[in-house]
Amino acid sequence: MTGSDRPRLGVFKFASCDGCQLTLLDCEEELLPLAAELEVAHFAEASSDIRPGPYQLALVEGSVSTPEHLERIRRIRAESRHLVTIGACATAGGIQALRNSADGDAFRATVYAEPEYIESLATSTPVSAHVPVDFELRGCPIDRGQLLEVITSFLAGRRPDIPDHSVCFACKRRGTTCLPVARGIPCLGPVTHAGCGALCPAYGRGCYGCFGPSASTNMPAMIPLLRSDGMSDGDIVRFLHTYNVEDFAALEPPGALEED
């Protein structure tokens, strides 16, 4: 394709750690073929050559946490034909959403010497809470292979083929022994979206839900299983309240858990 014929890609950051953008850079040898098919018009993490929209594809990392974020995500949405959110911050509010159920003013006063100069919204929310999103790619960080699938599917004009089953399927595929059954290790694999390749269970560590809830999450069954593995209600609350706190909290049965 000539430069003028190539679809234009924009990669944008909001409240986040940059890890999901770095996943795109980590694609390394796959980037050259992609660059031949896409015009990378906006990717501040990779280049200072920033070009304005419109964009045929926008990849957005990070949660909406400030008034400036709110204004900017609406502008990006207006300039983008397809908008894909990448990572737990953009799809679920991220770890910064832990402040949603706490006193934001107290947090600011603890962290900043002059909190009166810090502008923030009352909550940290996913992009989809404010603008329409065409596809959500989960993970903290996202999976390199899944990101390439999203981009190539866009170029091919089809829906991304991303699995929606749980991490347990990935454990079976790689022959990993079930940690809760065999060793009594608490694991969120049964309720977590696949995508990591069951990396943590393969090394003897229970899944901690970095890809968010799977499509068939059964939290009322999961909580008794965690209790049987020796976790108190307070432990379970902390186990669930990490990268995808808003998504997992929404699935907790009312009154099922009490913090210590």
PDB file of C-alpha atoms in Angstrom:
ATOM      1  CA  MET A   1       0.000   0.000   0.000  1.00  0.00           C
ATOM      2  CA  THR A   2       1.084   3.578  -0.542  1.00  0.00           C
ATOM      3  CA  GLY A   3       1.272   5.912   2.449  1.00  0.00           C
ATOM      4  CA  SER A   4      -2.011   7.583   1.565  1.00  0.00           C
ATOM      5  CA  ASP A   5      -3.818   4.237   1.175  1.00  0.00           C
ATOM      6  CA  ARG A   6      -2.806   2.706   4.505  1.00  0.00           C
ATOM      7  CA  PRO A   7      -5.264   2.780   7.437  1.00  0.00           C
ATOM      8  CA  ARG A   8      -4.142   5.210  10.136  1.00  0.00           C
ATOM      9  CA  LEU A   9      -3.390   3.884  13.629  1.00  0.00           C
ATOM     10  CA  GLY A  10      -3.472   5.929  16.818  1.00  0.00           C
ATOM     11  CA  VAL A  11      -2.226   4.604  20.172  1.00  0.00           C
ATOM     12  CA  PHE A  12      -3.264   6.623  23.227  1.00  0.00           C
ATOM     13  CA  LYS A  13      -2.530   6.569  26.949  1.00  0.00           C
ATOM     14  CA  PHE A  14      -4.684   7.557  29.912  1.00  0.00           C
ATOM     15  CA  ALA A  15      -4.169   6.612  33.606  1.00  0.00           C
ATOM     16  CA  SER A  16      -1.940   3.535  33.359  1.00  0.00           C
ATOM     17  CA  CYS A  17       1.598   2.175  33.657  1.00  0.00           C
ATOM     18  CA  ASP A  18       2.315   2.035  29.876  1.00  0.00           C
ATOM     19  CA  GLY A  19       2.718  -1.766  30.012  1.00  0.00           C
ATOM     20  CA  CYS A  20       0.127  -2.489  27.336  1.00  0.00           C
ATOM     21  CA  GLN A  21       1.681   0.000  24.917  1.00  0.00           C
ATOM     22  CA  LEU A  22       5.043  -1.631  25.586  1.00  0.00           C
ATOM     23  CA  THR A  23       3.486  -4.956  24.600  1.00  0.00           C
ATOM     24  CA  LEU A  24       2.986  -3.502  21.126  1.00  0.00           C
ATOM     25  CA  LEU A  25       6.633  -2.428  20.999  1.00  0.00           C
ATOM     26  CA  ASP A  26       7.656  -5.885  22.239  1.00  0.00           C
ATOM     27  CA  CYS A  27       6.152  -7.409  19.088  1.00  0.00           C
ATOM     28  CA  GLU A  28       9.514  -6.494  17.547  1.00  0.00           C
ATOM     29  CA  GLU A  29       9.897  -8.441  14.277  1.00  0.00           C
ATOM     30  CA  GLU A  30       6.157  -8.418  13.648  1.00  0.00           C
ATOM     31  CA  LEU A  31       6.147  -4.608  13.713  1.00  0.00           C
ATOM     32  CA  LEU A  32       7.799  -4.206  10.317  1.00  0.00           C
ATOM     33  CA  PRO A  33       5.114  -6.120   8.391  1.00  0.00           C
ATOM     34  CA  LEU A  34       2.432  -4.226  10.339  1.00  0.00           C
ATOM     35  CA  ALA A  35       4.089  -0.901   9.565  1.00  0.00           C
ATOM     36  CA  ALA A  36       3.822  -1.761   5.880  1.00  0.00           C
ATOM     37  CA  GLU A  37       0.052  -2.136   6.274  1.00  0.00           C
ATOM     38  CA  LEU A  38      -0.670   0.666   8.756  1.00  0.00           C
ATOM     39  CA  GLU A  39       0.337   4.287   9.031  1.00  0.00           C
ATOM     40  CA  VAL A  40       1.277   4.811  12.687  1.00  0.00           C
ATOM     41  CA  ALA A  41      -0.008   8.358  12.984  1.00  0.00           C
ATOM     42  CA  HIS A  42      -0.026   8.755  16.782  1.00  0.00           C
ATOM     43  CA  PHE A  43       2.049   6.664  19.195  1.00  0.00           C
ATOM     44  CA  ALA A  44       3.833   8.917  21.690  1.00  0.00           C
ATOM     45  CA  GLU A  45       5.456   5.949  23.446  1.00  0.00           C
ATOM     46  CA  ALA A  46       7.295   5.080  20.232  1.00  0.00           C
ATOM     47  CA  SER A  47       7.748   8.332  18.308  1.00  0.00           C
ATOM     48  CA  SER A  48       7.523  12.101  18.634  1.00  0.00           C
ATOM     49  CA  ASP A  49       6.042  12.221  15.117  1.00  0.00           C
ATOM     50  CA  ILE A  50       2.444  12.894  16.185  1.00  0.00           C
ATOM     51  CA  ARG A  51      -0.151  13.436  13.467  1.00  0.00           C
ATOM     52  CA  PRO A  52      -3.777  14.469  14.029  1.00  0.00           C
ATOM     53  CA  GLY A  53      -6.805  12.319  13.234  1.00  0.00           C
ATOM     54  CA  PRO A  54      -8.912  10.928  11.834  1.00  0.00           C
ATOM     55  CA  TYR A  55      -7.764   7.396  12.653  1.00  0.00           C
ATOM     56  CA  GLN A  56      -9.178   4.175  11.251  1.00  0.00           C
ATOM     57  CA  LEU A  57      -8.059   2.280  14.376  1.00  0.00           C
ATOM     58  CA  ALA A  58      -7.417   3.672  17.864  1.00  0.00           C
ATOM     59  CA  LEU A  59      -5.843   1.574  20.626  1.00  0.00           C
ATOM     60  CA  VAL A  60      -6.506   3.117  24.042  1.00  0.00           C
ATOM     61  CA  GLU A  61      -4.647   2.186  27.220  1.00  0.00           C
ATOM     62  CA  GLY A  62      -5.606   3.456  30.672  1.00  0.00           C
ATOM     63  CA  SER A  63      -8.623   4.461  32.704  1.00  0.00           C
ATOM     64  CA  VAL A  64     -10.512   7.746  32.692  1.00  0.00           C
ATOM     65  CA  SER A  65      -9.489   9.404  35.961  1.00  0.00           C
ATOM     66  CA  THR A  66      -9.351  13.188  35.416  1.00  0.00           C
ATOM     67  CA  PRO A  67     -11.530  15.860  33.808  1.00  0.00           C
ATOM     68  CA  GLU A  68      -8.916  16.200  31.056  1.00  0.00           C
ATOM     69  CA  HIS A  69      -9.173  12.459  30.364  1.00  0.00           C
ATOM     70  CA  LEU A  70     -12.919  12.747  29.956  1.00  0.00           C
ATOM     71  CA  GLU A  71     -12.610  15.507  27.399  1.00  0.00           C
ATOM     72  CA  ARG A  72      -9.808  13.765  25.518  1.00  0.00           C
ATOM     73  CA  ILE A  73     -11.459  10.323  25.236  1.00  0.00           C
ATOM     74  CA  ARG A  74     -14.531  11.934  23.703  1.00  0.00           C
ATOM     75  CA  ARG A  75     -12.335  13.692  21.172  1.00  0.00           C
ATOM     76  CA  ILE A  76     -10.465  10.474  20.310  1.00  0.00           C
ATOM     77  CA  ARG A  77     -13.734   8.621  19.900  1.00  0.00           C
ATOM     78  CA  ALA A  78     -15.015  11.292  17.513  1.00  0.00           C
ATOM     79  CA  GLU A  79     -11.822  11.024  15.452  1.00  0.00           C
ATOM     80  CA  SER A  80     -11.686   7.199  15.330  1.00  0.00           C
ATOM     81  CA  ARG A  81     -13.618   4.797  13.158  1.00  0.00           C
ATOM     82  CA  HIS A  82     -12.776   1.816  15.390  1.00  0.00           C
ATOM     83  CA  LEU A  83     -11.793   2.172  19.045  1.00  0.00           C
ATOM     84  CA  VAL A  84     -10.249  -0.766  20.918  1.00  0.00           C
ATOM     85  CA  THR A  85      -9.420  -0.600  24.624  1.00  0.00           C
ATOM     86  CA  ILE A  86      -6.309  -2.530  25.692  1.00  0.00           C
ATOM     87  CA  GLY A  87      -5.563  -3.723  29.209  1.00  0.00           C
ATOM     88  CA  ALA A  88      -7.291  -3.850  32.577  1.00  0.00           C
ATOM     89  CA  CYS A  89      -7.096  -0.088  33.163  1.00  0.00           C
ATOM     90  CA  ALA A  90      -8.975   0.706  29.963  1.00  0.00           C
ATOM     91  CA  THR A  91     -11.414  -2.203  30.175  1.00  0.00           C
ATOM     92  CA  ALA A  92     -12.143  -2.242  33.927  1.00  0.00           C
ATOM     93  CA  GLY A  93     -10.704   0.896  35.544  1.00  0.00           C
ATOM     94  CA  GLY A  94      -7.505  -0.869  36.578  1.00  0.00           C
ATOM     95  CA  ILE A  95      -5.839  -0.993  39.960  1.00  0.00           C
ATOM     96  CA  GLN A  96      -6.472   2.745  40.371  1.00  0.00           C
ATOM     97  CA  ALA A  97     -10.195   1.911  40.616  1.00  0.00           C
ATOM     98  CA  LEU A  98      -9.449   0.696  44.142  1.00  0.00           C
ATOM     99  CA  ARG A  99      -9.980   4.320  45.147  1.00  0.00           C
ATOM    100  CA  ASN A 100     -13.599   4.236  43.928  1.00  0.00           C
ATOM    101  CA  SER A 101     -14.840   2.843  47.224  1.00  0.00           C
ATOM    102  CA  ALA A 102     -12.525   4.961  49.381  1.00  0.00           C
ATOM    103  CA  ASP A 103     -11.967   8.613  50.192  1.00  0.00           C
ATOM    104  CA  GLY A 104     -10.248  10.158  47.188  1.00  0.00           C
ATOM    105  CA  ASP A 105      -9.471  13.375  49.040  1.00  0.00           C
ATOM    106  CA  ALA A 106      -7.674  11.401  51.754  1.00  0.00           C
ATOM    107  CA  PHE A 107      -5.608   9.581  49.132  1.00  0.00           C
ATOM    108  CA  ARG A 108      -4.570  12.833  47.485  1.00  0.00           C
ATOM    109  CA  ALA A 109      -3.589  14.349  50.809  1.00  0.00           C
ATOM    110  CA  THR A 110      -1.466  11.297  51.602  1.00  0.00           C
ATOM    111  CA  VAL A 111       0.343  11.165  48.258  1.00  0.00           C
ATOM    112  CA  TYR A 112       0.741  14.821  47.284  1.00  0.00           C
ATOM    113  CA  ALA A 113       2.287  17.658  49.273  1.00  0.00           C
ATOM    114  CA  GLU A 114      -0.187  20.141  47.748  1.00  0.00           C
ATOM    115  CA  PRO A 115      -3.302  18.095  46.878  1.00  0.00           C
ATOM    116  CA  GLU A 116      -5.322  21.215  46.055  1.00  0.00           C
ATOM    117  CA  TYR A 117      -3.475  21.361  42.725  1.00  0.00           C
ATOM    118  CA  ILE A 118      -4.474  17.825  41.730  1.00  0.00           C
ATOM    119  CA  GLU A 119      -7.603  17.507  39.599  1.00  0.00           C
ATOM    120  CA  SER A 120      -9.272  14.122  39.468  1.00  0.00           C
ATOM    121  CA  LEU A 121     -12.701  12.630  38.964  1.00  0.00           C
ATOM    122  CA  ALA A 122     -14.503  11.005  41.883  1.00  0.00           C
ATOM    123  CA  THR A 123     -13.891   7.575  40.335  1.00  0.00           C
ATOM    124  CA  SER A 124     -11.483   5.845  37.985  1.00  0.00           C
ATOM    125  CA  THR A 125     -13.530   4.171  35.267  1.00  0.00           C
ATOM    126  CA  PRO A 126     -13.125   2.125  32.075  1.00  0.00           C
ATOM    127  CA  VAL A 127     -13.286   3.877  28.729  1.00  0.00           C
ATOM    128  CA  SER A 128     -16.590   2.162  27.918  1.00  0.00           C
ATOM    129  CA  ALA A 129     -18.253   4.081  30.760  1.00  0.00           C
ATOM    130  CA  HIS A 130     -17.916   7.242  28.680  1.00  0.00           C
ATOM    131  CA  VAL A 131     -17.799   6.401  24.953  1.00  0.00           C
ATOM    132  CA  PRO A 132     -18.756   3.451  22.731  1.00  0.00           C
ATOM    133  CA  VAL A 133     -15.985   0.851  22.433  1.00  0.00           C
ATOM    134  CA  ASP A 134     -15.735  -1.524  19.481  1.00  0.00           C
ATOM    135  CA  PHE A 135     -13.647  -4.210  21.204  1.00  0.00           C
ATOM    136  CA  GLU A 136     -12.047  -4.781  24.624  1.00  0.00           C
ATOM    137  CA  LEU A 137      -8.723  -6.621  24.900  1.00  0.00           C
ATOM    138  CA  ARG A 138      -8.190  -7.715  28.489  1.00  0.00           C
ATOM    139  CA  GLY A 139      -5.087  -8.368  30.556  1.00  0.00           C
ATOM    140  CA  CYS A 140      -2.521  -6.731  32.809  1.00  0.00           C
ATOM    141  CA  PRO A 141      -0.626  -6.493  30.621  1.00  0.00           C
ATOM    142  CA  ILE A 142      -2.324  -7.669  27.442  1.00  0.00           C
ATOM    143  CA  ASP A 143      -1.034 -10.713  25.579  1.00  0.00           C
ATOM    144  CA  ARG A 144       1.243 -10.020  22.622  1.00  0.00           C
ATOM    145  CA  GLY A 145      -0.379 -12.651  20.408  1.00  0.00           C
ATOM    146  CA  GLN A 146      -3.872 -11.401  21.176  1.00  0.00           C
ATOM    147  CA  LEU A 147      -2.863  -7.839  20.349  1.00  0.00           C
ATOM    148  CA  LEU A 148      -1.504  -8.920  16.976  1.00  0.00           C
ATOM    149  CA  GLU A 149      -4.740 -10.813  16.352  1.00  0.00           C
ATOM    150  CA  VAL A 150      -6.775  -7.673  17.060  1.00  0.00           C
ATOM    151  CA  ILE A 151      -4.707  -5.570  14.668  1.00  0.00           C
ATOM    152  CA  THR A 152      -4.586  -8.156  11.865  1.00  0.00           C
ATOM    153  CA  SER A 153      -8.313  -8.862  12.190  1.00  0.00           C
ATOM    154  CA  PHE A 154      -8.955  -5.156  11.753  1.00  0.00           C
ATOM    155  CA  LEU A 155      -6.850  -5.165   8.581  1.00  0.00           C
ATOM    156  CA  ALA A 156      -8.778  -8.223   7.366  1.00  0.00           C
ATOM    157  CA  GLY A 157     -12.163  -6.688   8.153  1.00  0.00           C
ATOM    158  CA  ARG A 158     -13.297  -9.370  10.616  1.00  0.00           C
ATOM    159  CA  ARG A 159     -14.035  -9.732  14.335  1.00  0.00           C
ATOM    160  CA  PRO A 160     -10.998 -10.621  16.503  1.00  0.00           C
ATOM    161  CA  ASP A 161     -10.837 -14.306  17.417  1.00  0.00           C
ATOM    162  CA  ILE A 162     -10.129 -13.984  21.133  1.00  0.00           C
ATOM    163  CA  PRO A 163     -11.164 -16.865  23.444  1.00  0.00           C
ATOM    164  CA  ASP A 164     -13.696 -16.137  26.164  1.00  0.00           C
ATOM    165  CA  HIS A 165     -13.197 -19.287  28.232  1.00  0.00           C
ATOM    166  CA  SER A 166     -11.432 -19.486  31.594  1.00  0.00           C
ATOM    167  CA  VAL A 167      -7.785 -20.001  32.496  1.00  0.00           C
ATOM    168  CA  CYS A 168      -8.628 -23.595  33.474  1.00  0.00           C
ATOM    169  CA  PHE A 169      -8.830 -24.481  29.769  1.00  0.00           C
ATOM    170  CA  ALA A 170      -5.288 -23.180  29.279  1.00  0.00           C
ATOM    171  CA  CYS A 171      -4.055 -25.241  32.250  1.00  0.00           C
ATOM    172  CA  LYS A 172      -5.514 -28.385  30.703  1.00  0.00           C
ATOM    173  CA  ARG A 173      -3.924 -27.624  27.342  1.00  0.00           C
ATOM    174  CA  ARG A 174      -0.428 -27.250  28.794  1.00  0.00           C
ATOM    175  CA  GLY A 175      -0.830 -30.188  31.180  1.00  0.00           C
ATOM    176  CA  THR A 176      -0.677 -28.164  34.387  1.00  0.00           C
ATOM    177  CA  THR A 177      -1.991 -29.923  37.474  1.00  0.00           C
ATOM    178  CA  CYS A 178      -4.943 -28.113  39.089  1.00  0.00           C
ATOM    179  CA  LEU A 179      -3.480 -26.244  42.050  1.00  0.00           C
ATOM    180  CA  PRO A 180      -6.665 -25.977  44.173  1.00  0.00           C
ATOM    181  CA  VAL A 181      -7.467 -29.686  43.728  1.00  0.00           C
ATOM    182  CA  ALA A 182      -3.958 -31.130  44.067  1.00  0.00           C
ATOM    183  CA  ARG A 183      -2.279 -28.677  46.432  1.00  0.00           C
ATOM    184  CA  GLY A 184      -5.006 -26.572  48.054  1.00  0.00           C
ATOM    185  CA  ILE A 185      -3.587 -23.366  46.563  1.00  0.00           C
ATOM    186  CA  PRO A 186      -6.175 -20.579  46.078  1.00  0.00           C
ATOM    187  CA  CYS A 187      -6.580 -19.828  42.367  1.00  0.00           C
ATOM    188  CA  LEU A 188      -8.912 -17.573  40.369  1.00  0.00           C
ATOM    189  CA  GLY A 189      -8.393 -19.583  37.195  1.00  0.00           C
ATOM    190  CA  PRO A 190     -11.974 -20.961  37.112  1.00  0.00           C
ATOM    191  CA  VAL A 191     -13.449 -17.440  36.915  1.00  0.00           C
ATOM    192  CA  THR A 192     -10.720 -15.597  34.988  1.00  0.00           C
ATOM    193  CA  HIS A 193     -10.662 -14.819  31.262  1.00  0.00           C
ATOM    194  CA  ALA A 194      -8.013 -16.804  29.372  1.00  0.00           C
ATOM    195  CA  GLY A 195      -5.184 -15.076  27.547  1.00  0.00           C
ATOM    196  CA  CYS A 196      -2.045 -15.414  29.670  1.00  0.00           C
ATOM    197  CA  GLY A 197      -1.416 -19.064  28.747  1.00  0.00           C
ATOM    198  CA  ALA A 198      -1.934 -20.050  32.405  1.00  0.00           C
ATOM    199  CA  LEU A 199       1.545 -18.747  33.202  1.00  0.00           C
ATOM    200  CA  CYS A 200       1.212 -18.447  36.984  1.00  0.00           C
ATOM    201  CA  PRO A 201      -0.336 -21.904  37.602  1.00  0.00           C
ATOM    202  CA  ALA A 202       2.428 -23.429  35.445  1.00  0.00           C
ATOM    203  CA  TYR A 203       4.918 -22.139  38.029  1.00  0.00           C
ATOM    204  CA  GLY A 204       2.914 -23.221  41.058  1.00  0.00           C
ATOM    205  CA  ARG A 205       1.211 -19.908  41.775  1.00  0.00           C
ATOM    206  CA  GLY A 206      -2.554 -19.530  41.762  1.00  0.00           C
ATOM    207  CA  CYS A 207      -4.082 -17.265  39.099  1.00  0.00           C
ATOM    208  CA  TYR A 208      -4.856 -13.814  40.488  1.00  0.00           C
ATOM    209  CA  GLY A 209      -7.277 -12.649  37.797  1.00  0.00           C
ATOM    210  CA  CYS A 210      -5.240 -10.193  35.732  1.00  0.00           C
ATOM    211  CA  PHE A 211      -7.403 -10.833  32.638  1.00  0.00           C
ATOM    212  CA  GLY A 212     -10.677 -10.165  34.467  1.00  0.00           C
ATOM    213  CA  PRO A 213     -13.798 -12.330  34.728  1.00  0.00           C
ATOM    214  CA  SER A 214     -14.427 -14.950  32.053  1.00  0.00           C
ATOM    215  CA  ALA A 215     -17.685 -15.073  30.116  1.00  0.00           C
ATOM    216  CA  SER A 216     -19.096 -17.847  32.326  1.00  0.00           C
ATOM    217  CA  THR A 217     -17.979 -16.641  35.749  1.00  0.00           C
ATOM    218  CA  ASN A 218     -19.751 -18.361  38.659  1.00  0.00           C
ATOM    219  CA  MET A 219     -18.672 -16.294  41.647  1.00  0.00           C
ATOM    220  CA  PRO A 220     -21.207 -17.804  44.101  1.00  0.00           C
ATOM    221  CA  ALA A 221     -19.448 -21.161  43.554  1.00  0.00           C
ATOM    222  CA  MET A 222     -15.960 -19.653  43.562  1.00  0.00           C
ATOM    223  CA  ILE A 223     -16.141 -18.027  46.993  1.00  0.00           C
ATOM    224  CA  PRO A 224     -16.774 -21.298  48.927  1.00  0.00           C
ATOM    225  CA  LEU A 225     -13.901 -22.901  46.987  1.00  0.00           C
ATOM    226  CA  LEU A 226     -11.526 -20.141  48.103  1.00  0.00           C
ATOM    227  CA  ARG A 227     -12.729 -20.561  51.691  1.00  0.00           C
ATOM    228  CA  SER A 228     -12.040 -24.313  51.488  1.00  0.00           C
ATOM    229  CA  ASP A 229      -8.473 -23.453  50.442  1.00  0.00           C
ATOM    230  CA  GLY A 230      -7.986 -21.601  53.726  1.00  0.00           C
ATOM    231  CA  MET A 231      -8.841 -18.012  52.801  1.00  0.00           C
ATOM    232  CA  SER A 232     -10.827 -15.774  55.138  1.00  0.00           C
ATOM    233  CA  ASP A 233     -13.425 -13.374  53.739  1.00  0.00           C
ATOM    234  CA  GLY A 234     -10.948 -10.519  54.138  1.00  0.00           C
ATOM    235  CA  ASP A 235      -8.334 -12.506  52.219  1.00  0.00           C
ATOM    236  CA  ILE A 236     -10.843 -13.151  49.424  1.00  0.00           C
ATOM    237  CA  VAL A 237     -11.761  -9.470  49.219  1.00  0.00           C
ATOM    238  CA  ARG A 238      -8.091  -8.552  48.824  1.00  0.00           C
ATOM    239  CA  PHE A 239      -7.602 -11.403  46.319  1.00  0.00           C
ATOM    240  CA  LEU A 240     -10.398 -10.067  44.121  1.00  0.00           C
ATOM    241  CA  HIS A 241      -9.668  -6.360  44.563  1.00  0.00           C
ATOM    242  CA  THR A 242      -6.643  -5.914  42.347  1.00  0.00           C
ATOM    243  CA  TYR A 243      -6.308  -5.190  38.626  1.00  0.00           C
ATOM    244  CA  ASN A 244      -9.963  -5.788  37.767  1.00  0.00           C
ATOM    245  CA  VAL A 245     -11.561  -4.751  41.043  1.00  0.00           C
ATOM    246  CA  GLU A 246     -14.675  -3.210  39.488  1.00  0.00           C
ATOM    247  CA  ASP A 247     -15.448  -6.252  37.312  1.00  0.00           C
ATOM    248  CA  PHE A 248     -14.952  -8.850  40.038  1.00  0.00           C
ATOM    249  CA  ALA A 249     -16.696  -6.751  42.693  1.00  0.00           C
ATOM    250  CA  ALA A 250     -19.752  -6.513  40.454  1.00  0.00           C
ATOM    251  CA  LEU A 251     -20.006 -10.329  40.499  1.00  0.00           C
ATOM    252  CA  GLU A 252     -19.764 -10.778  44.259  1.00  0.00           C
ATOM    253  CA  PRO A 253     -23.063 -11.982  45.750  1.00  0.00           C
ATOM    254  CA  PRO A 254     -24.489  -9.232  47.995  1.00  0.00           C
ATOM    255  CA  GLY A 255     -23.419  -9.769  51.587  1.00  0.00           C
ATOM    256  CA  ALA A 256     -21.320 -12.844  50.727  1.00  0.00           C
ATOM    257  CA  LEU A 257     -18.051 -11.324  51.897  1.00  0.00           C
ATOM    258  CA  GLU A 258     -16.985  -9.242  54.877  1.00  0.00           C
ATOM    259  CA  GLU A 259     -13.635  -7.483  55.102  1.00  0.00           C
ATOM    260  CA  ASP A 260     -11.504  -8.232  58.139  1.00  0.00           C
TER     261      ASP A 260
END
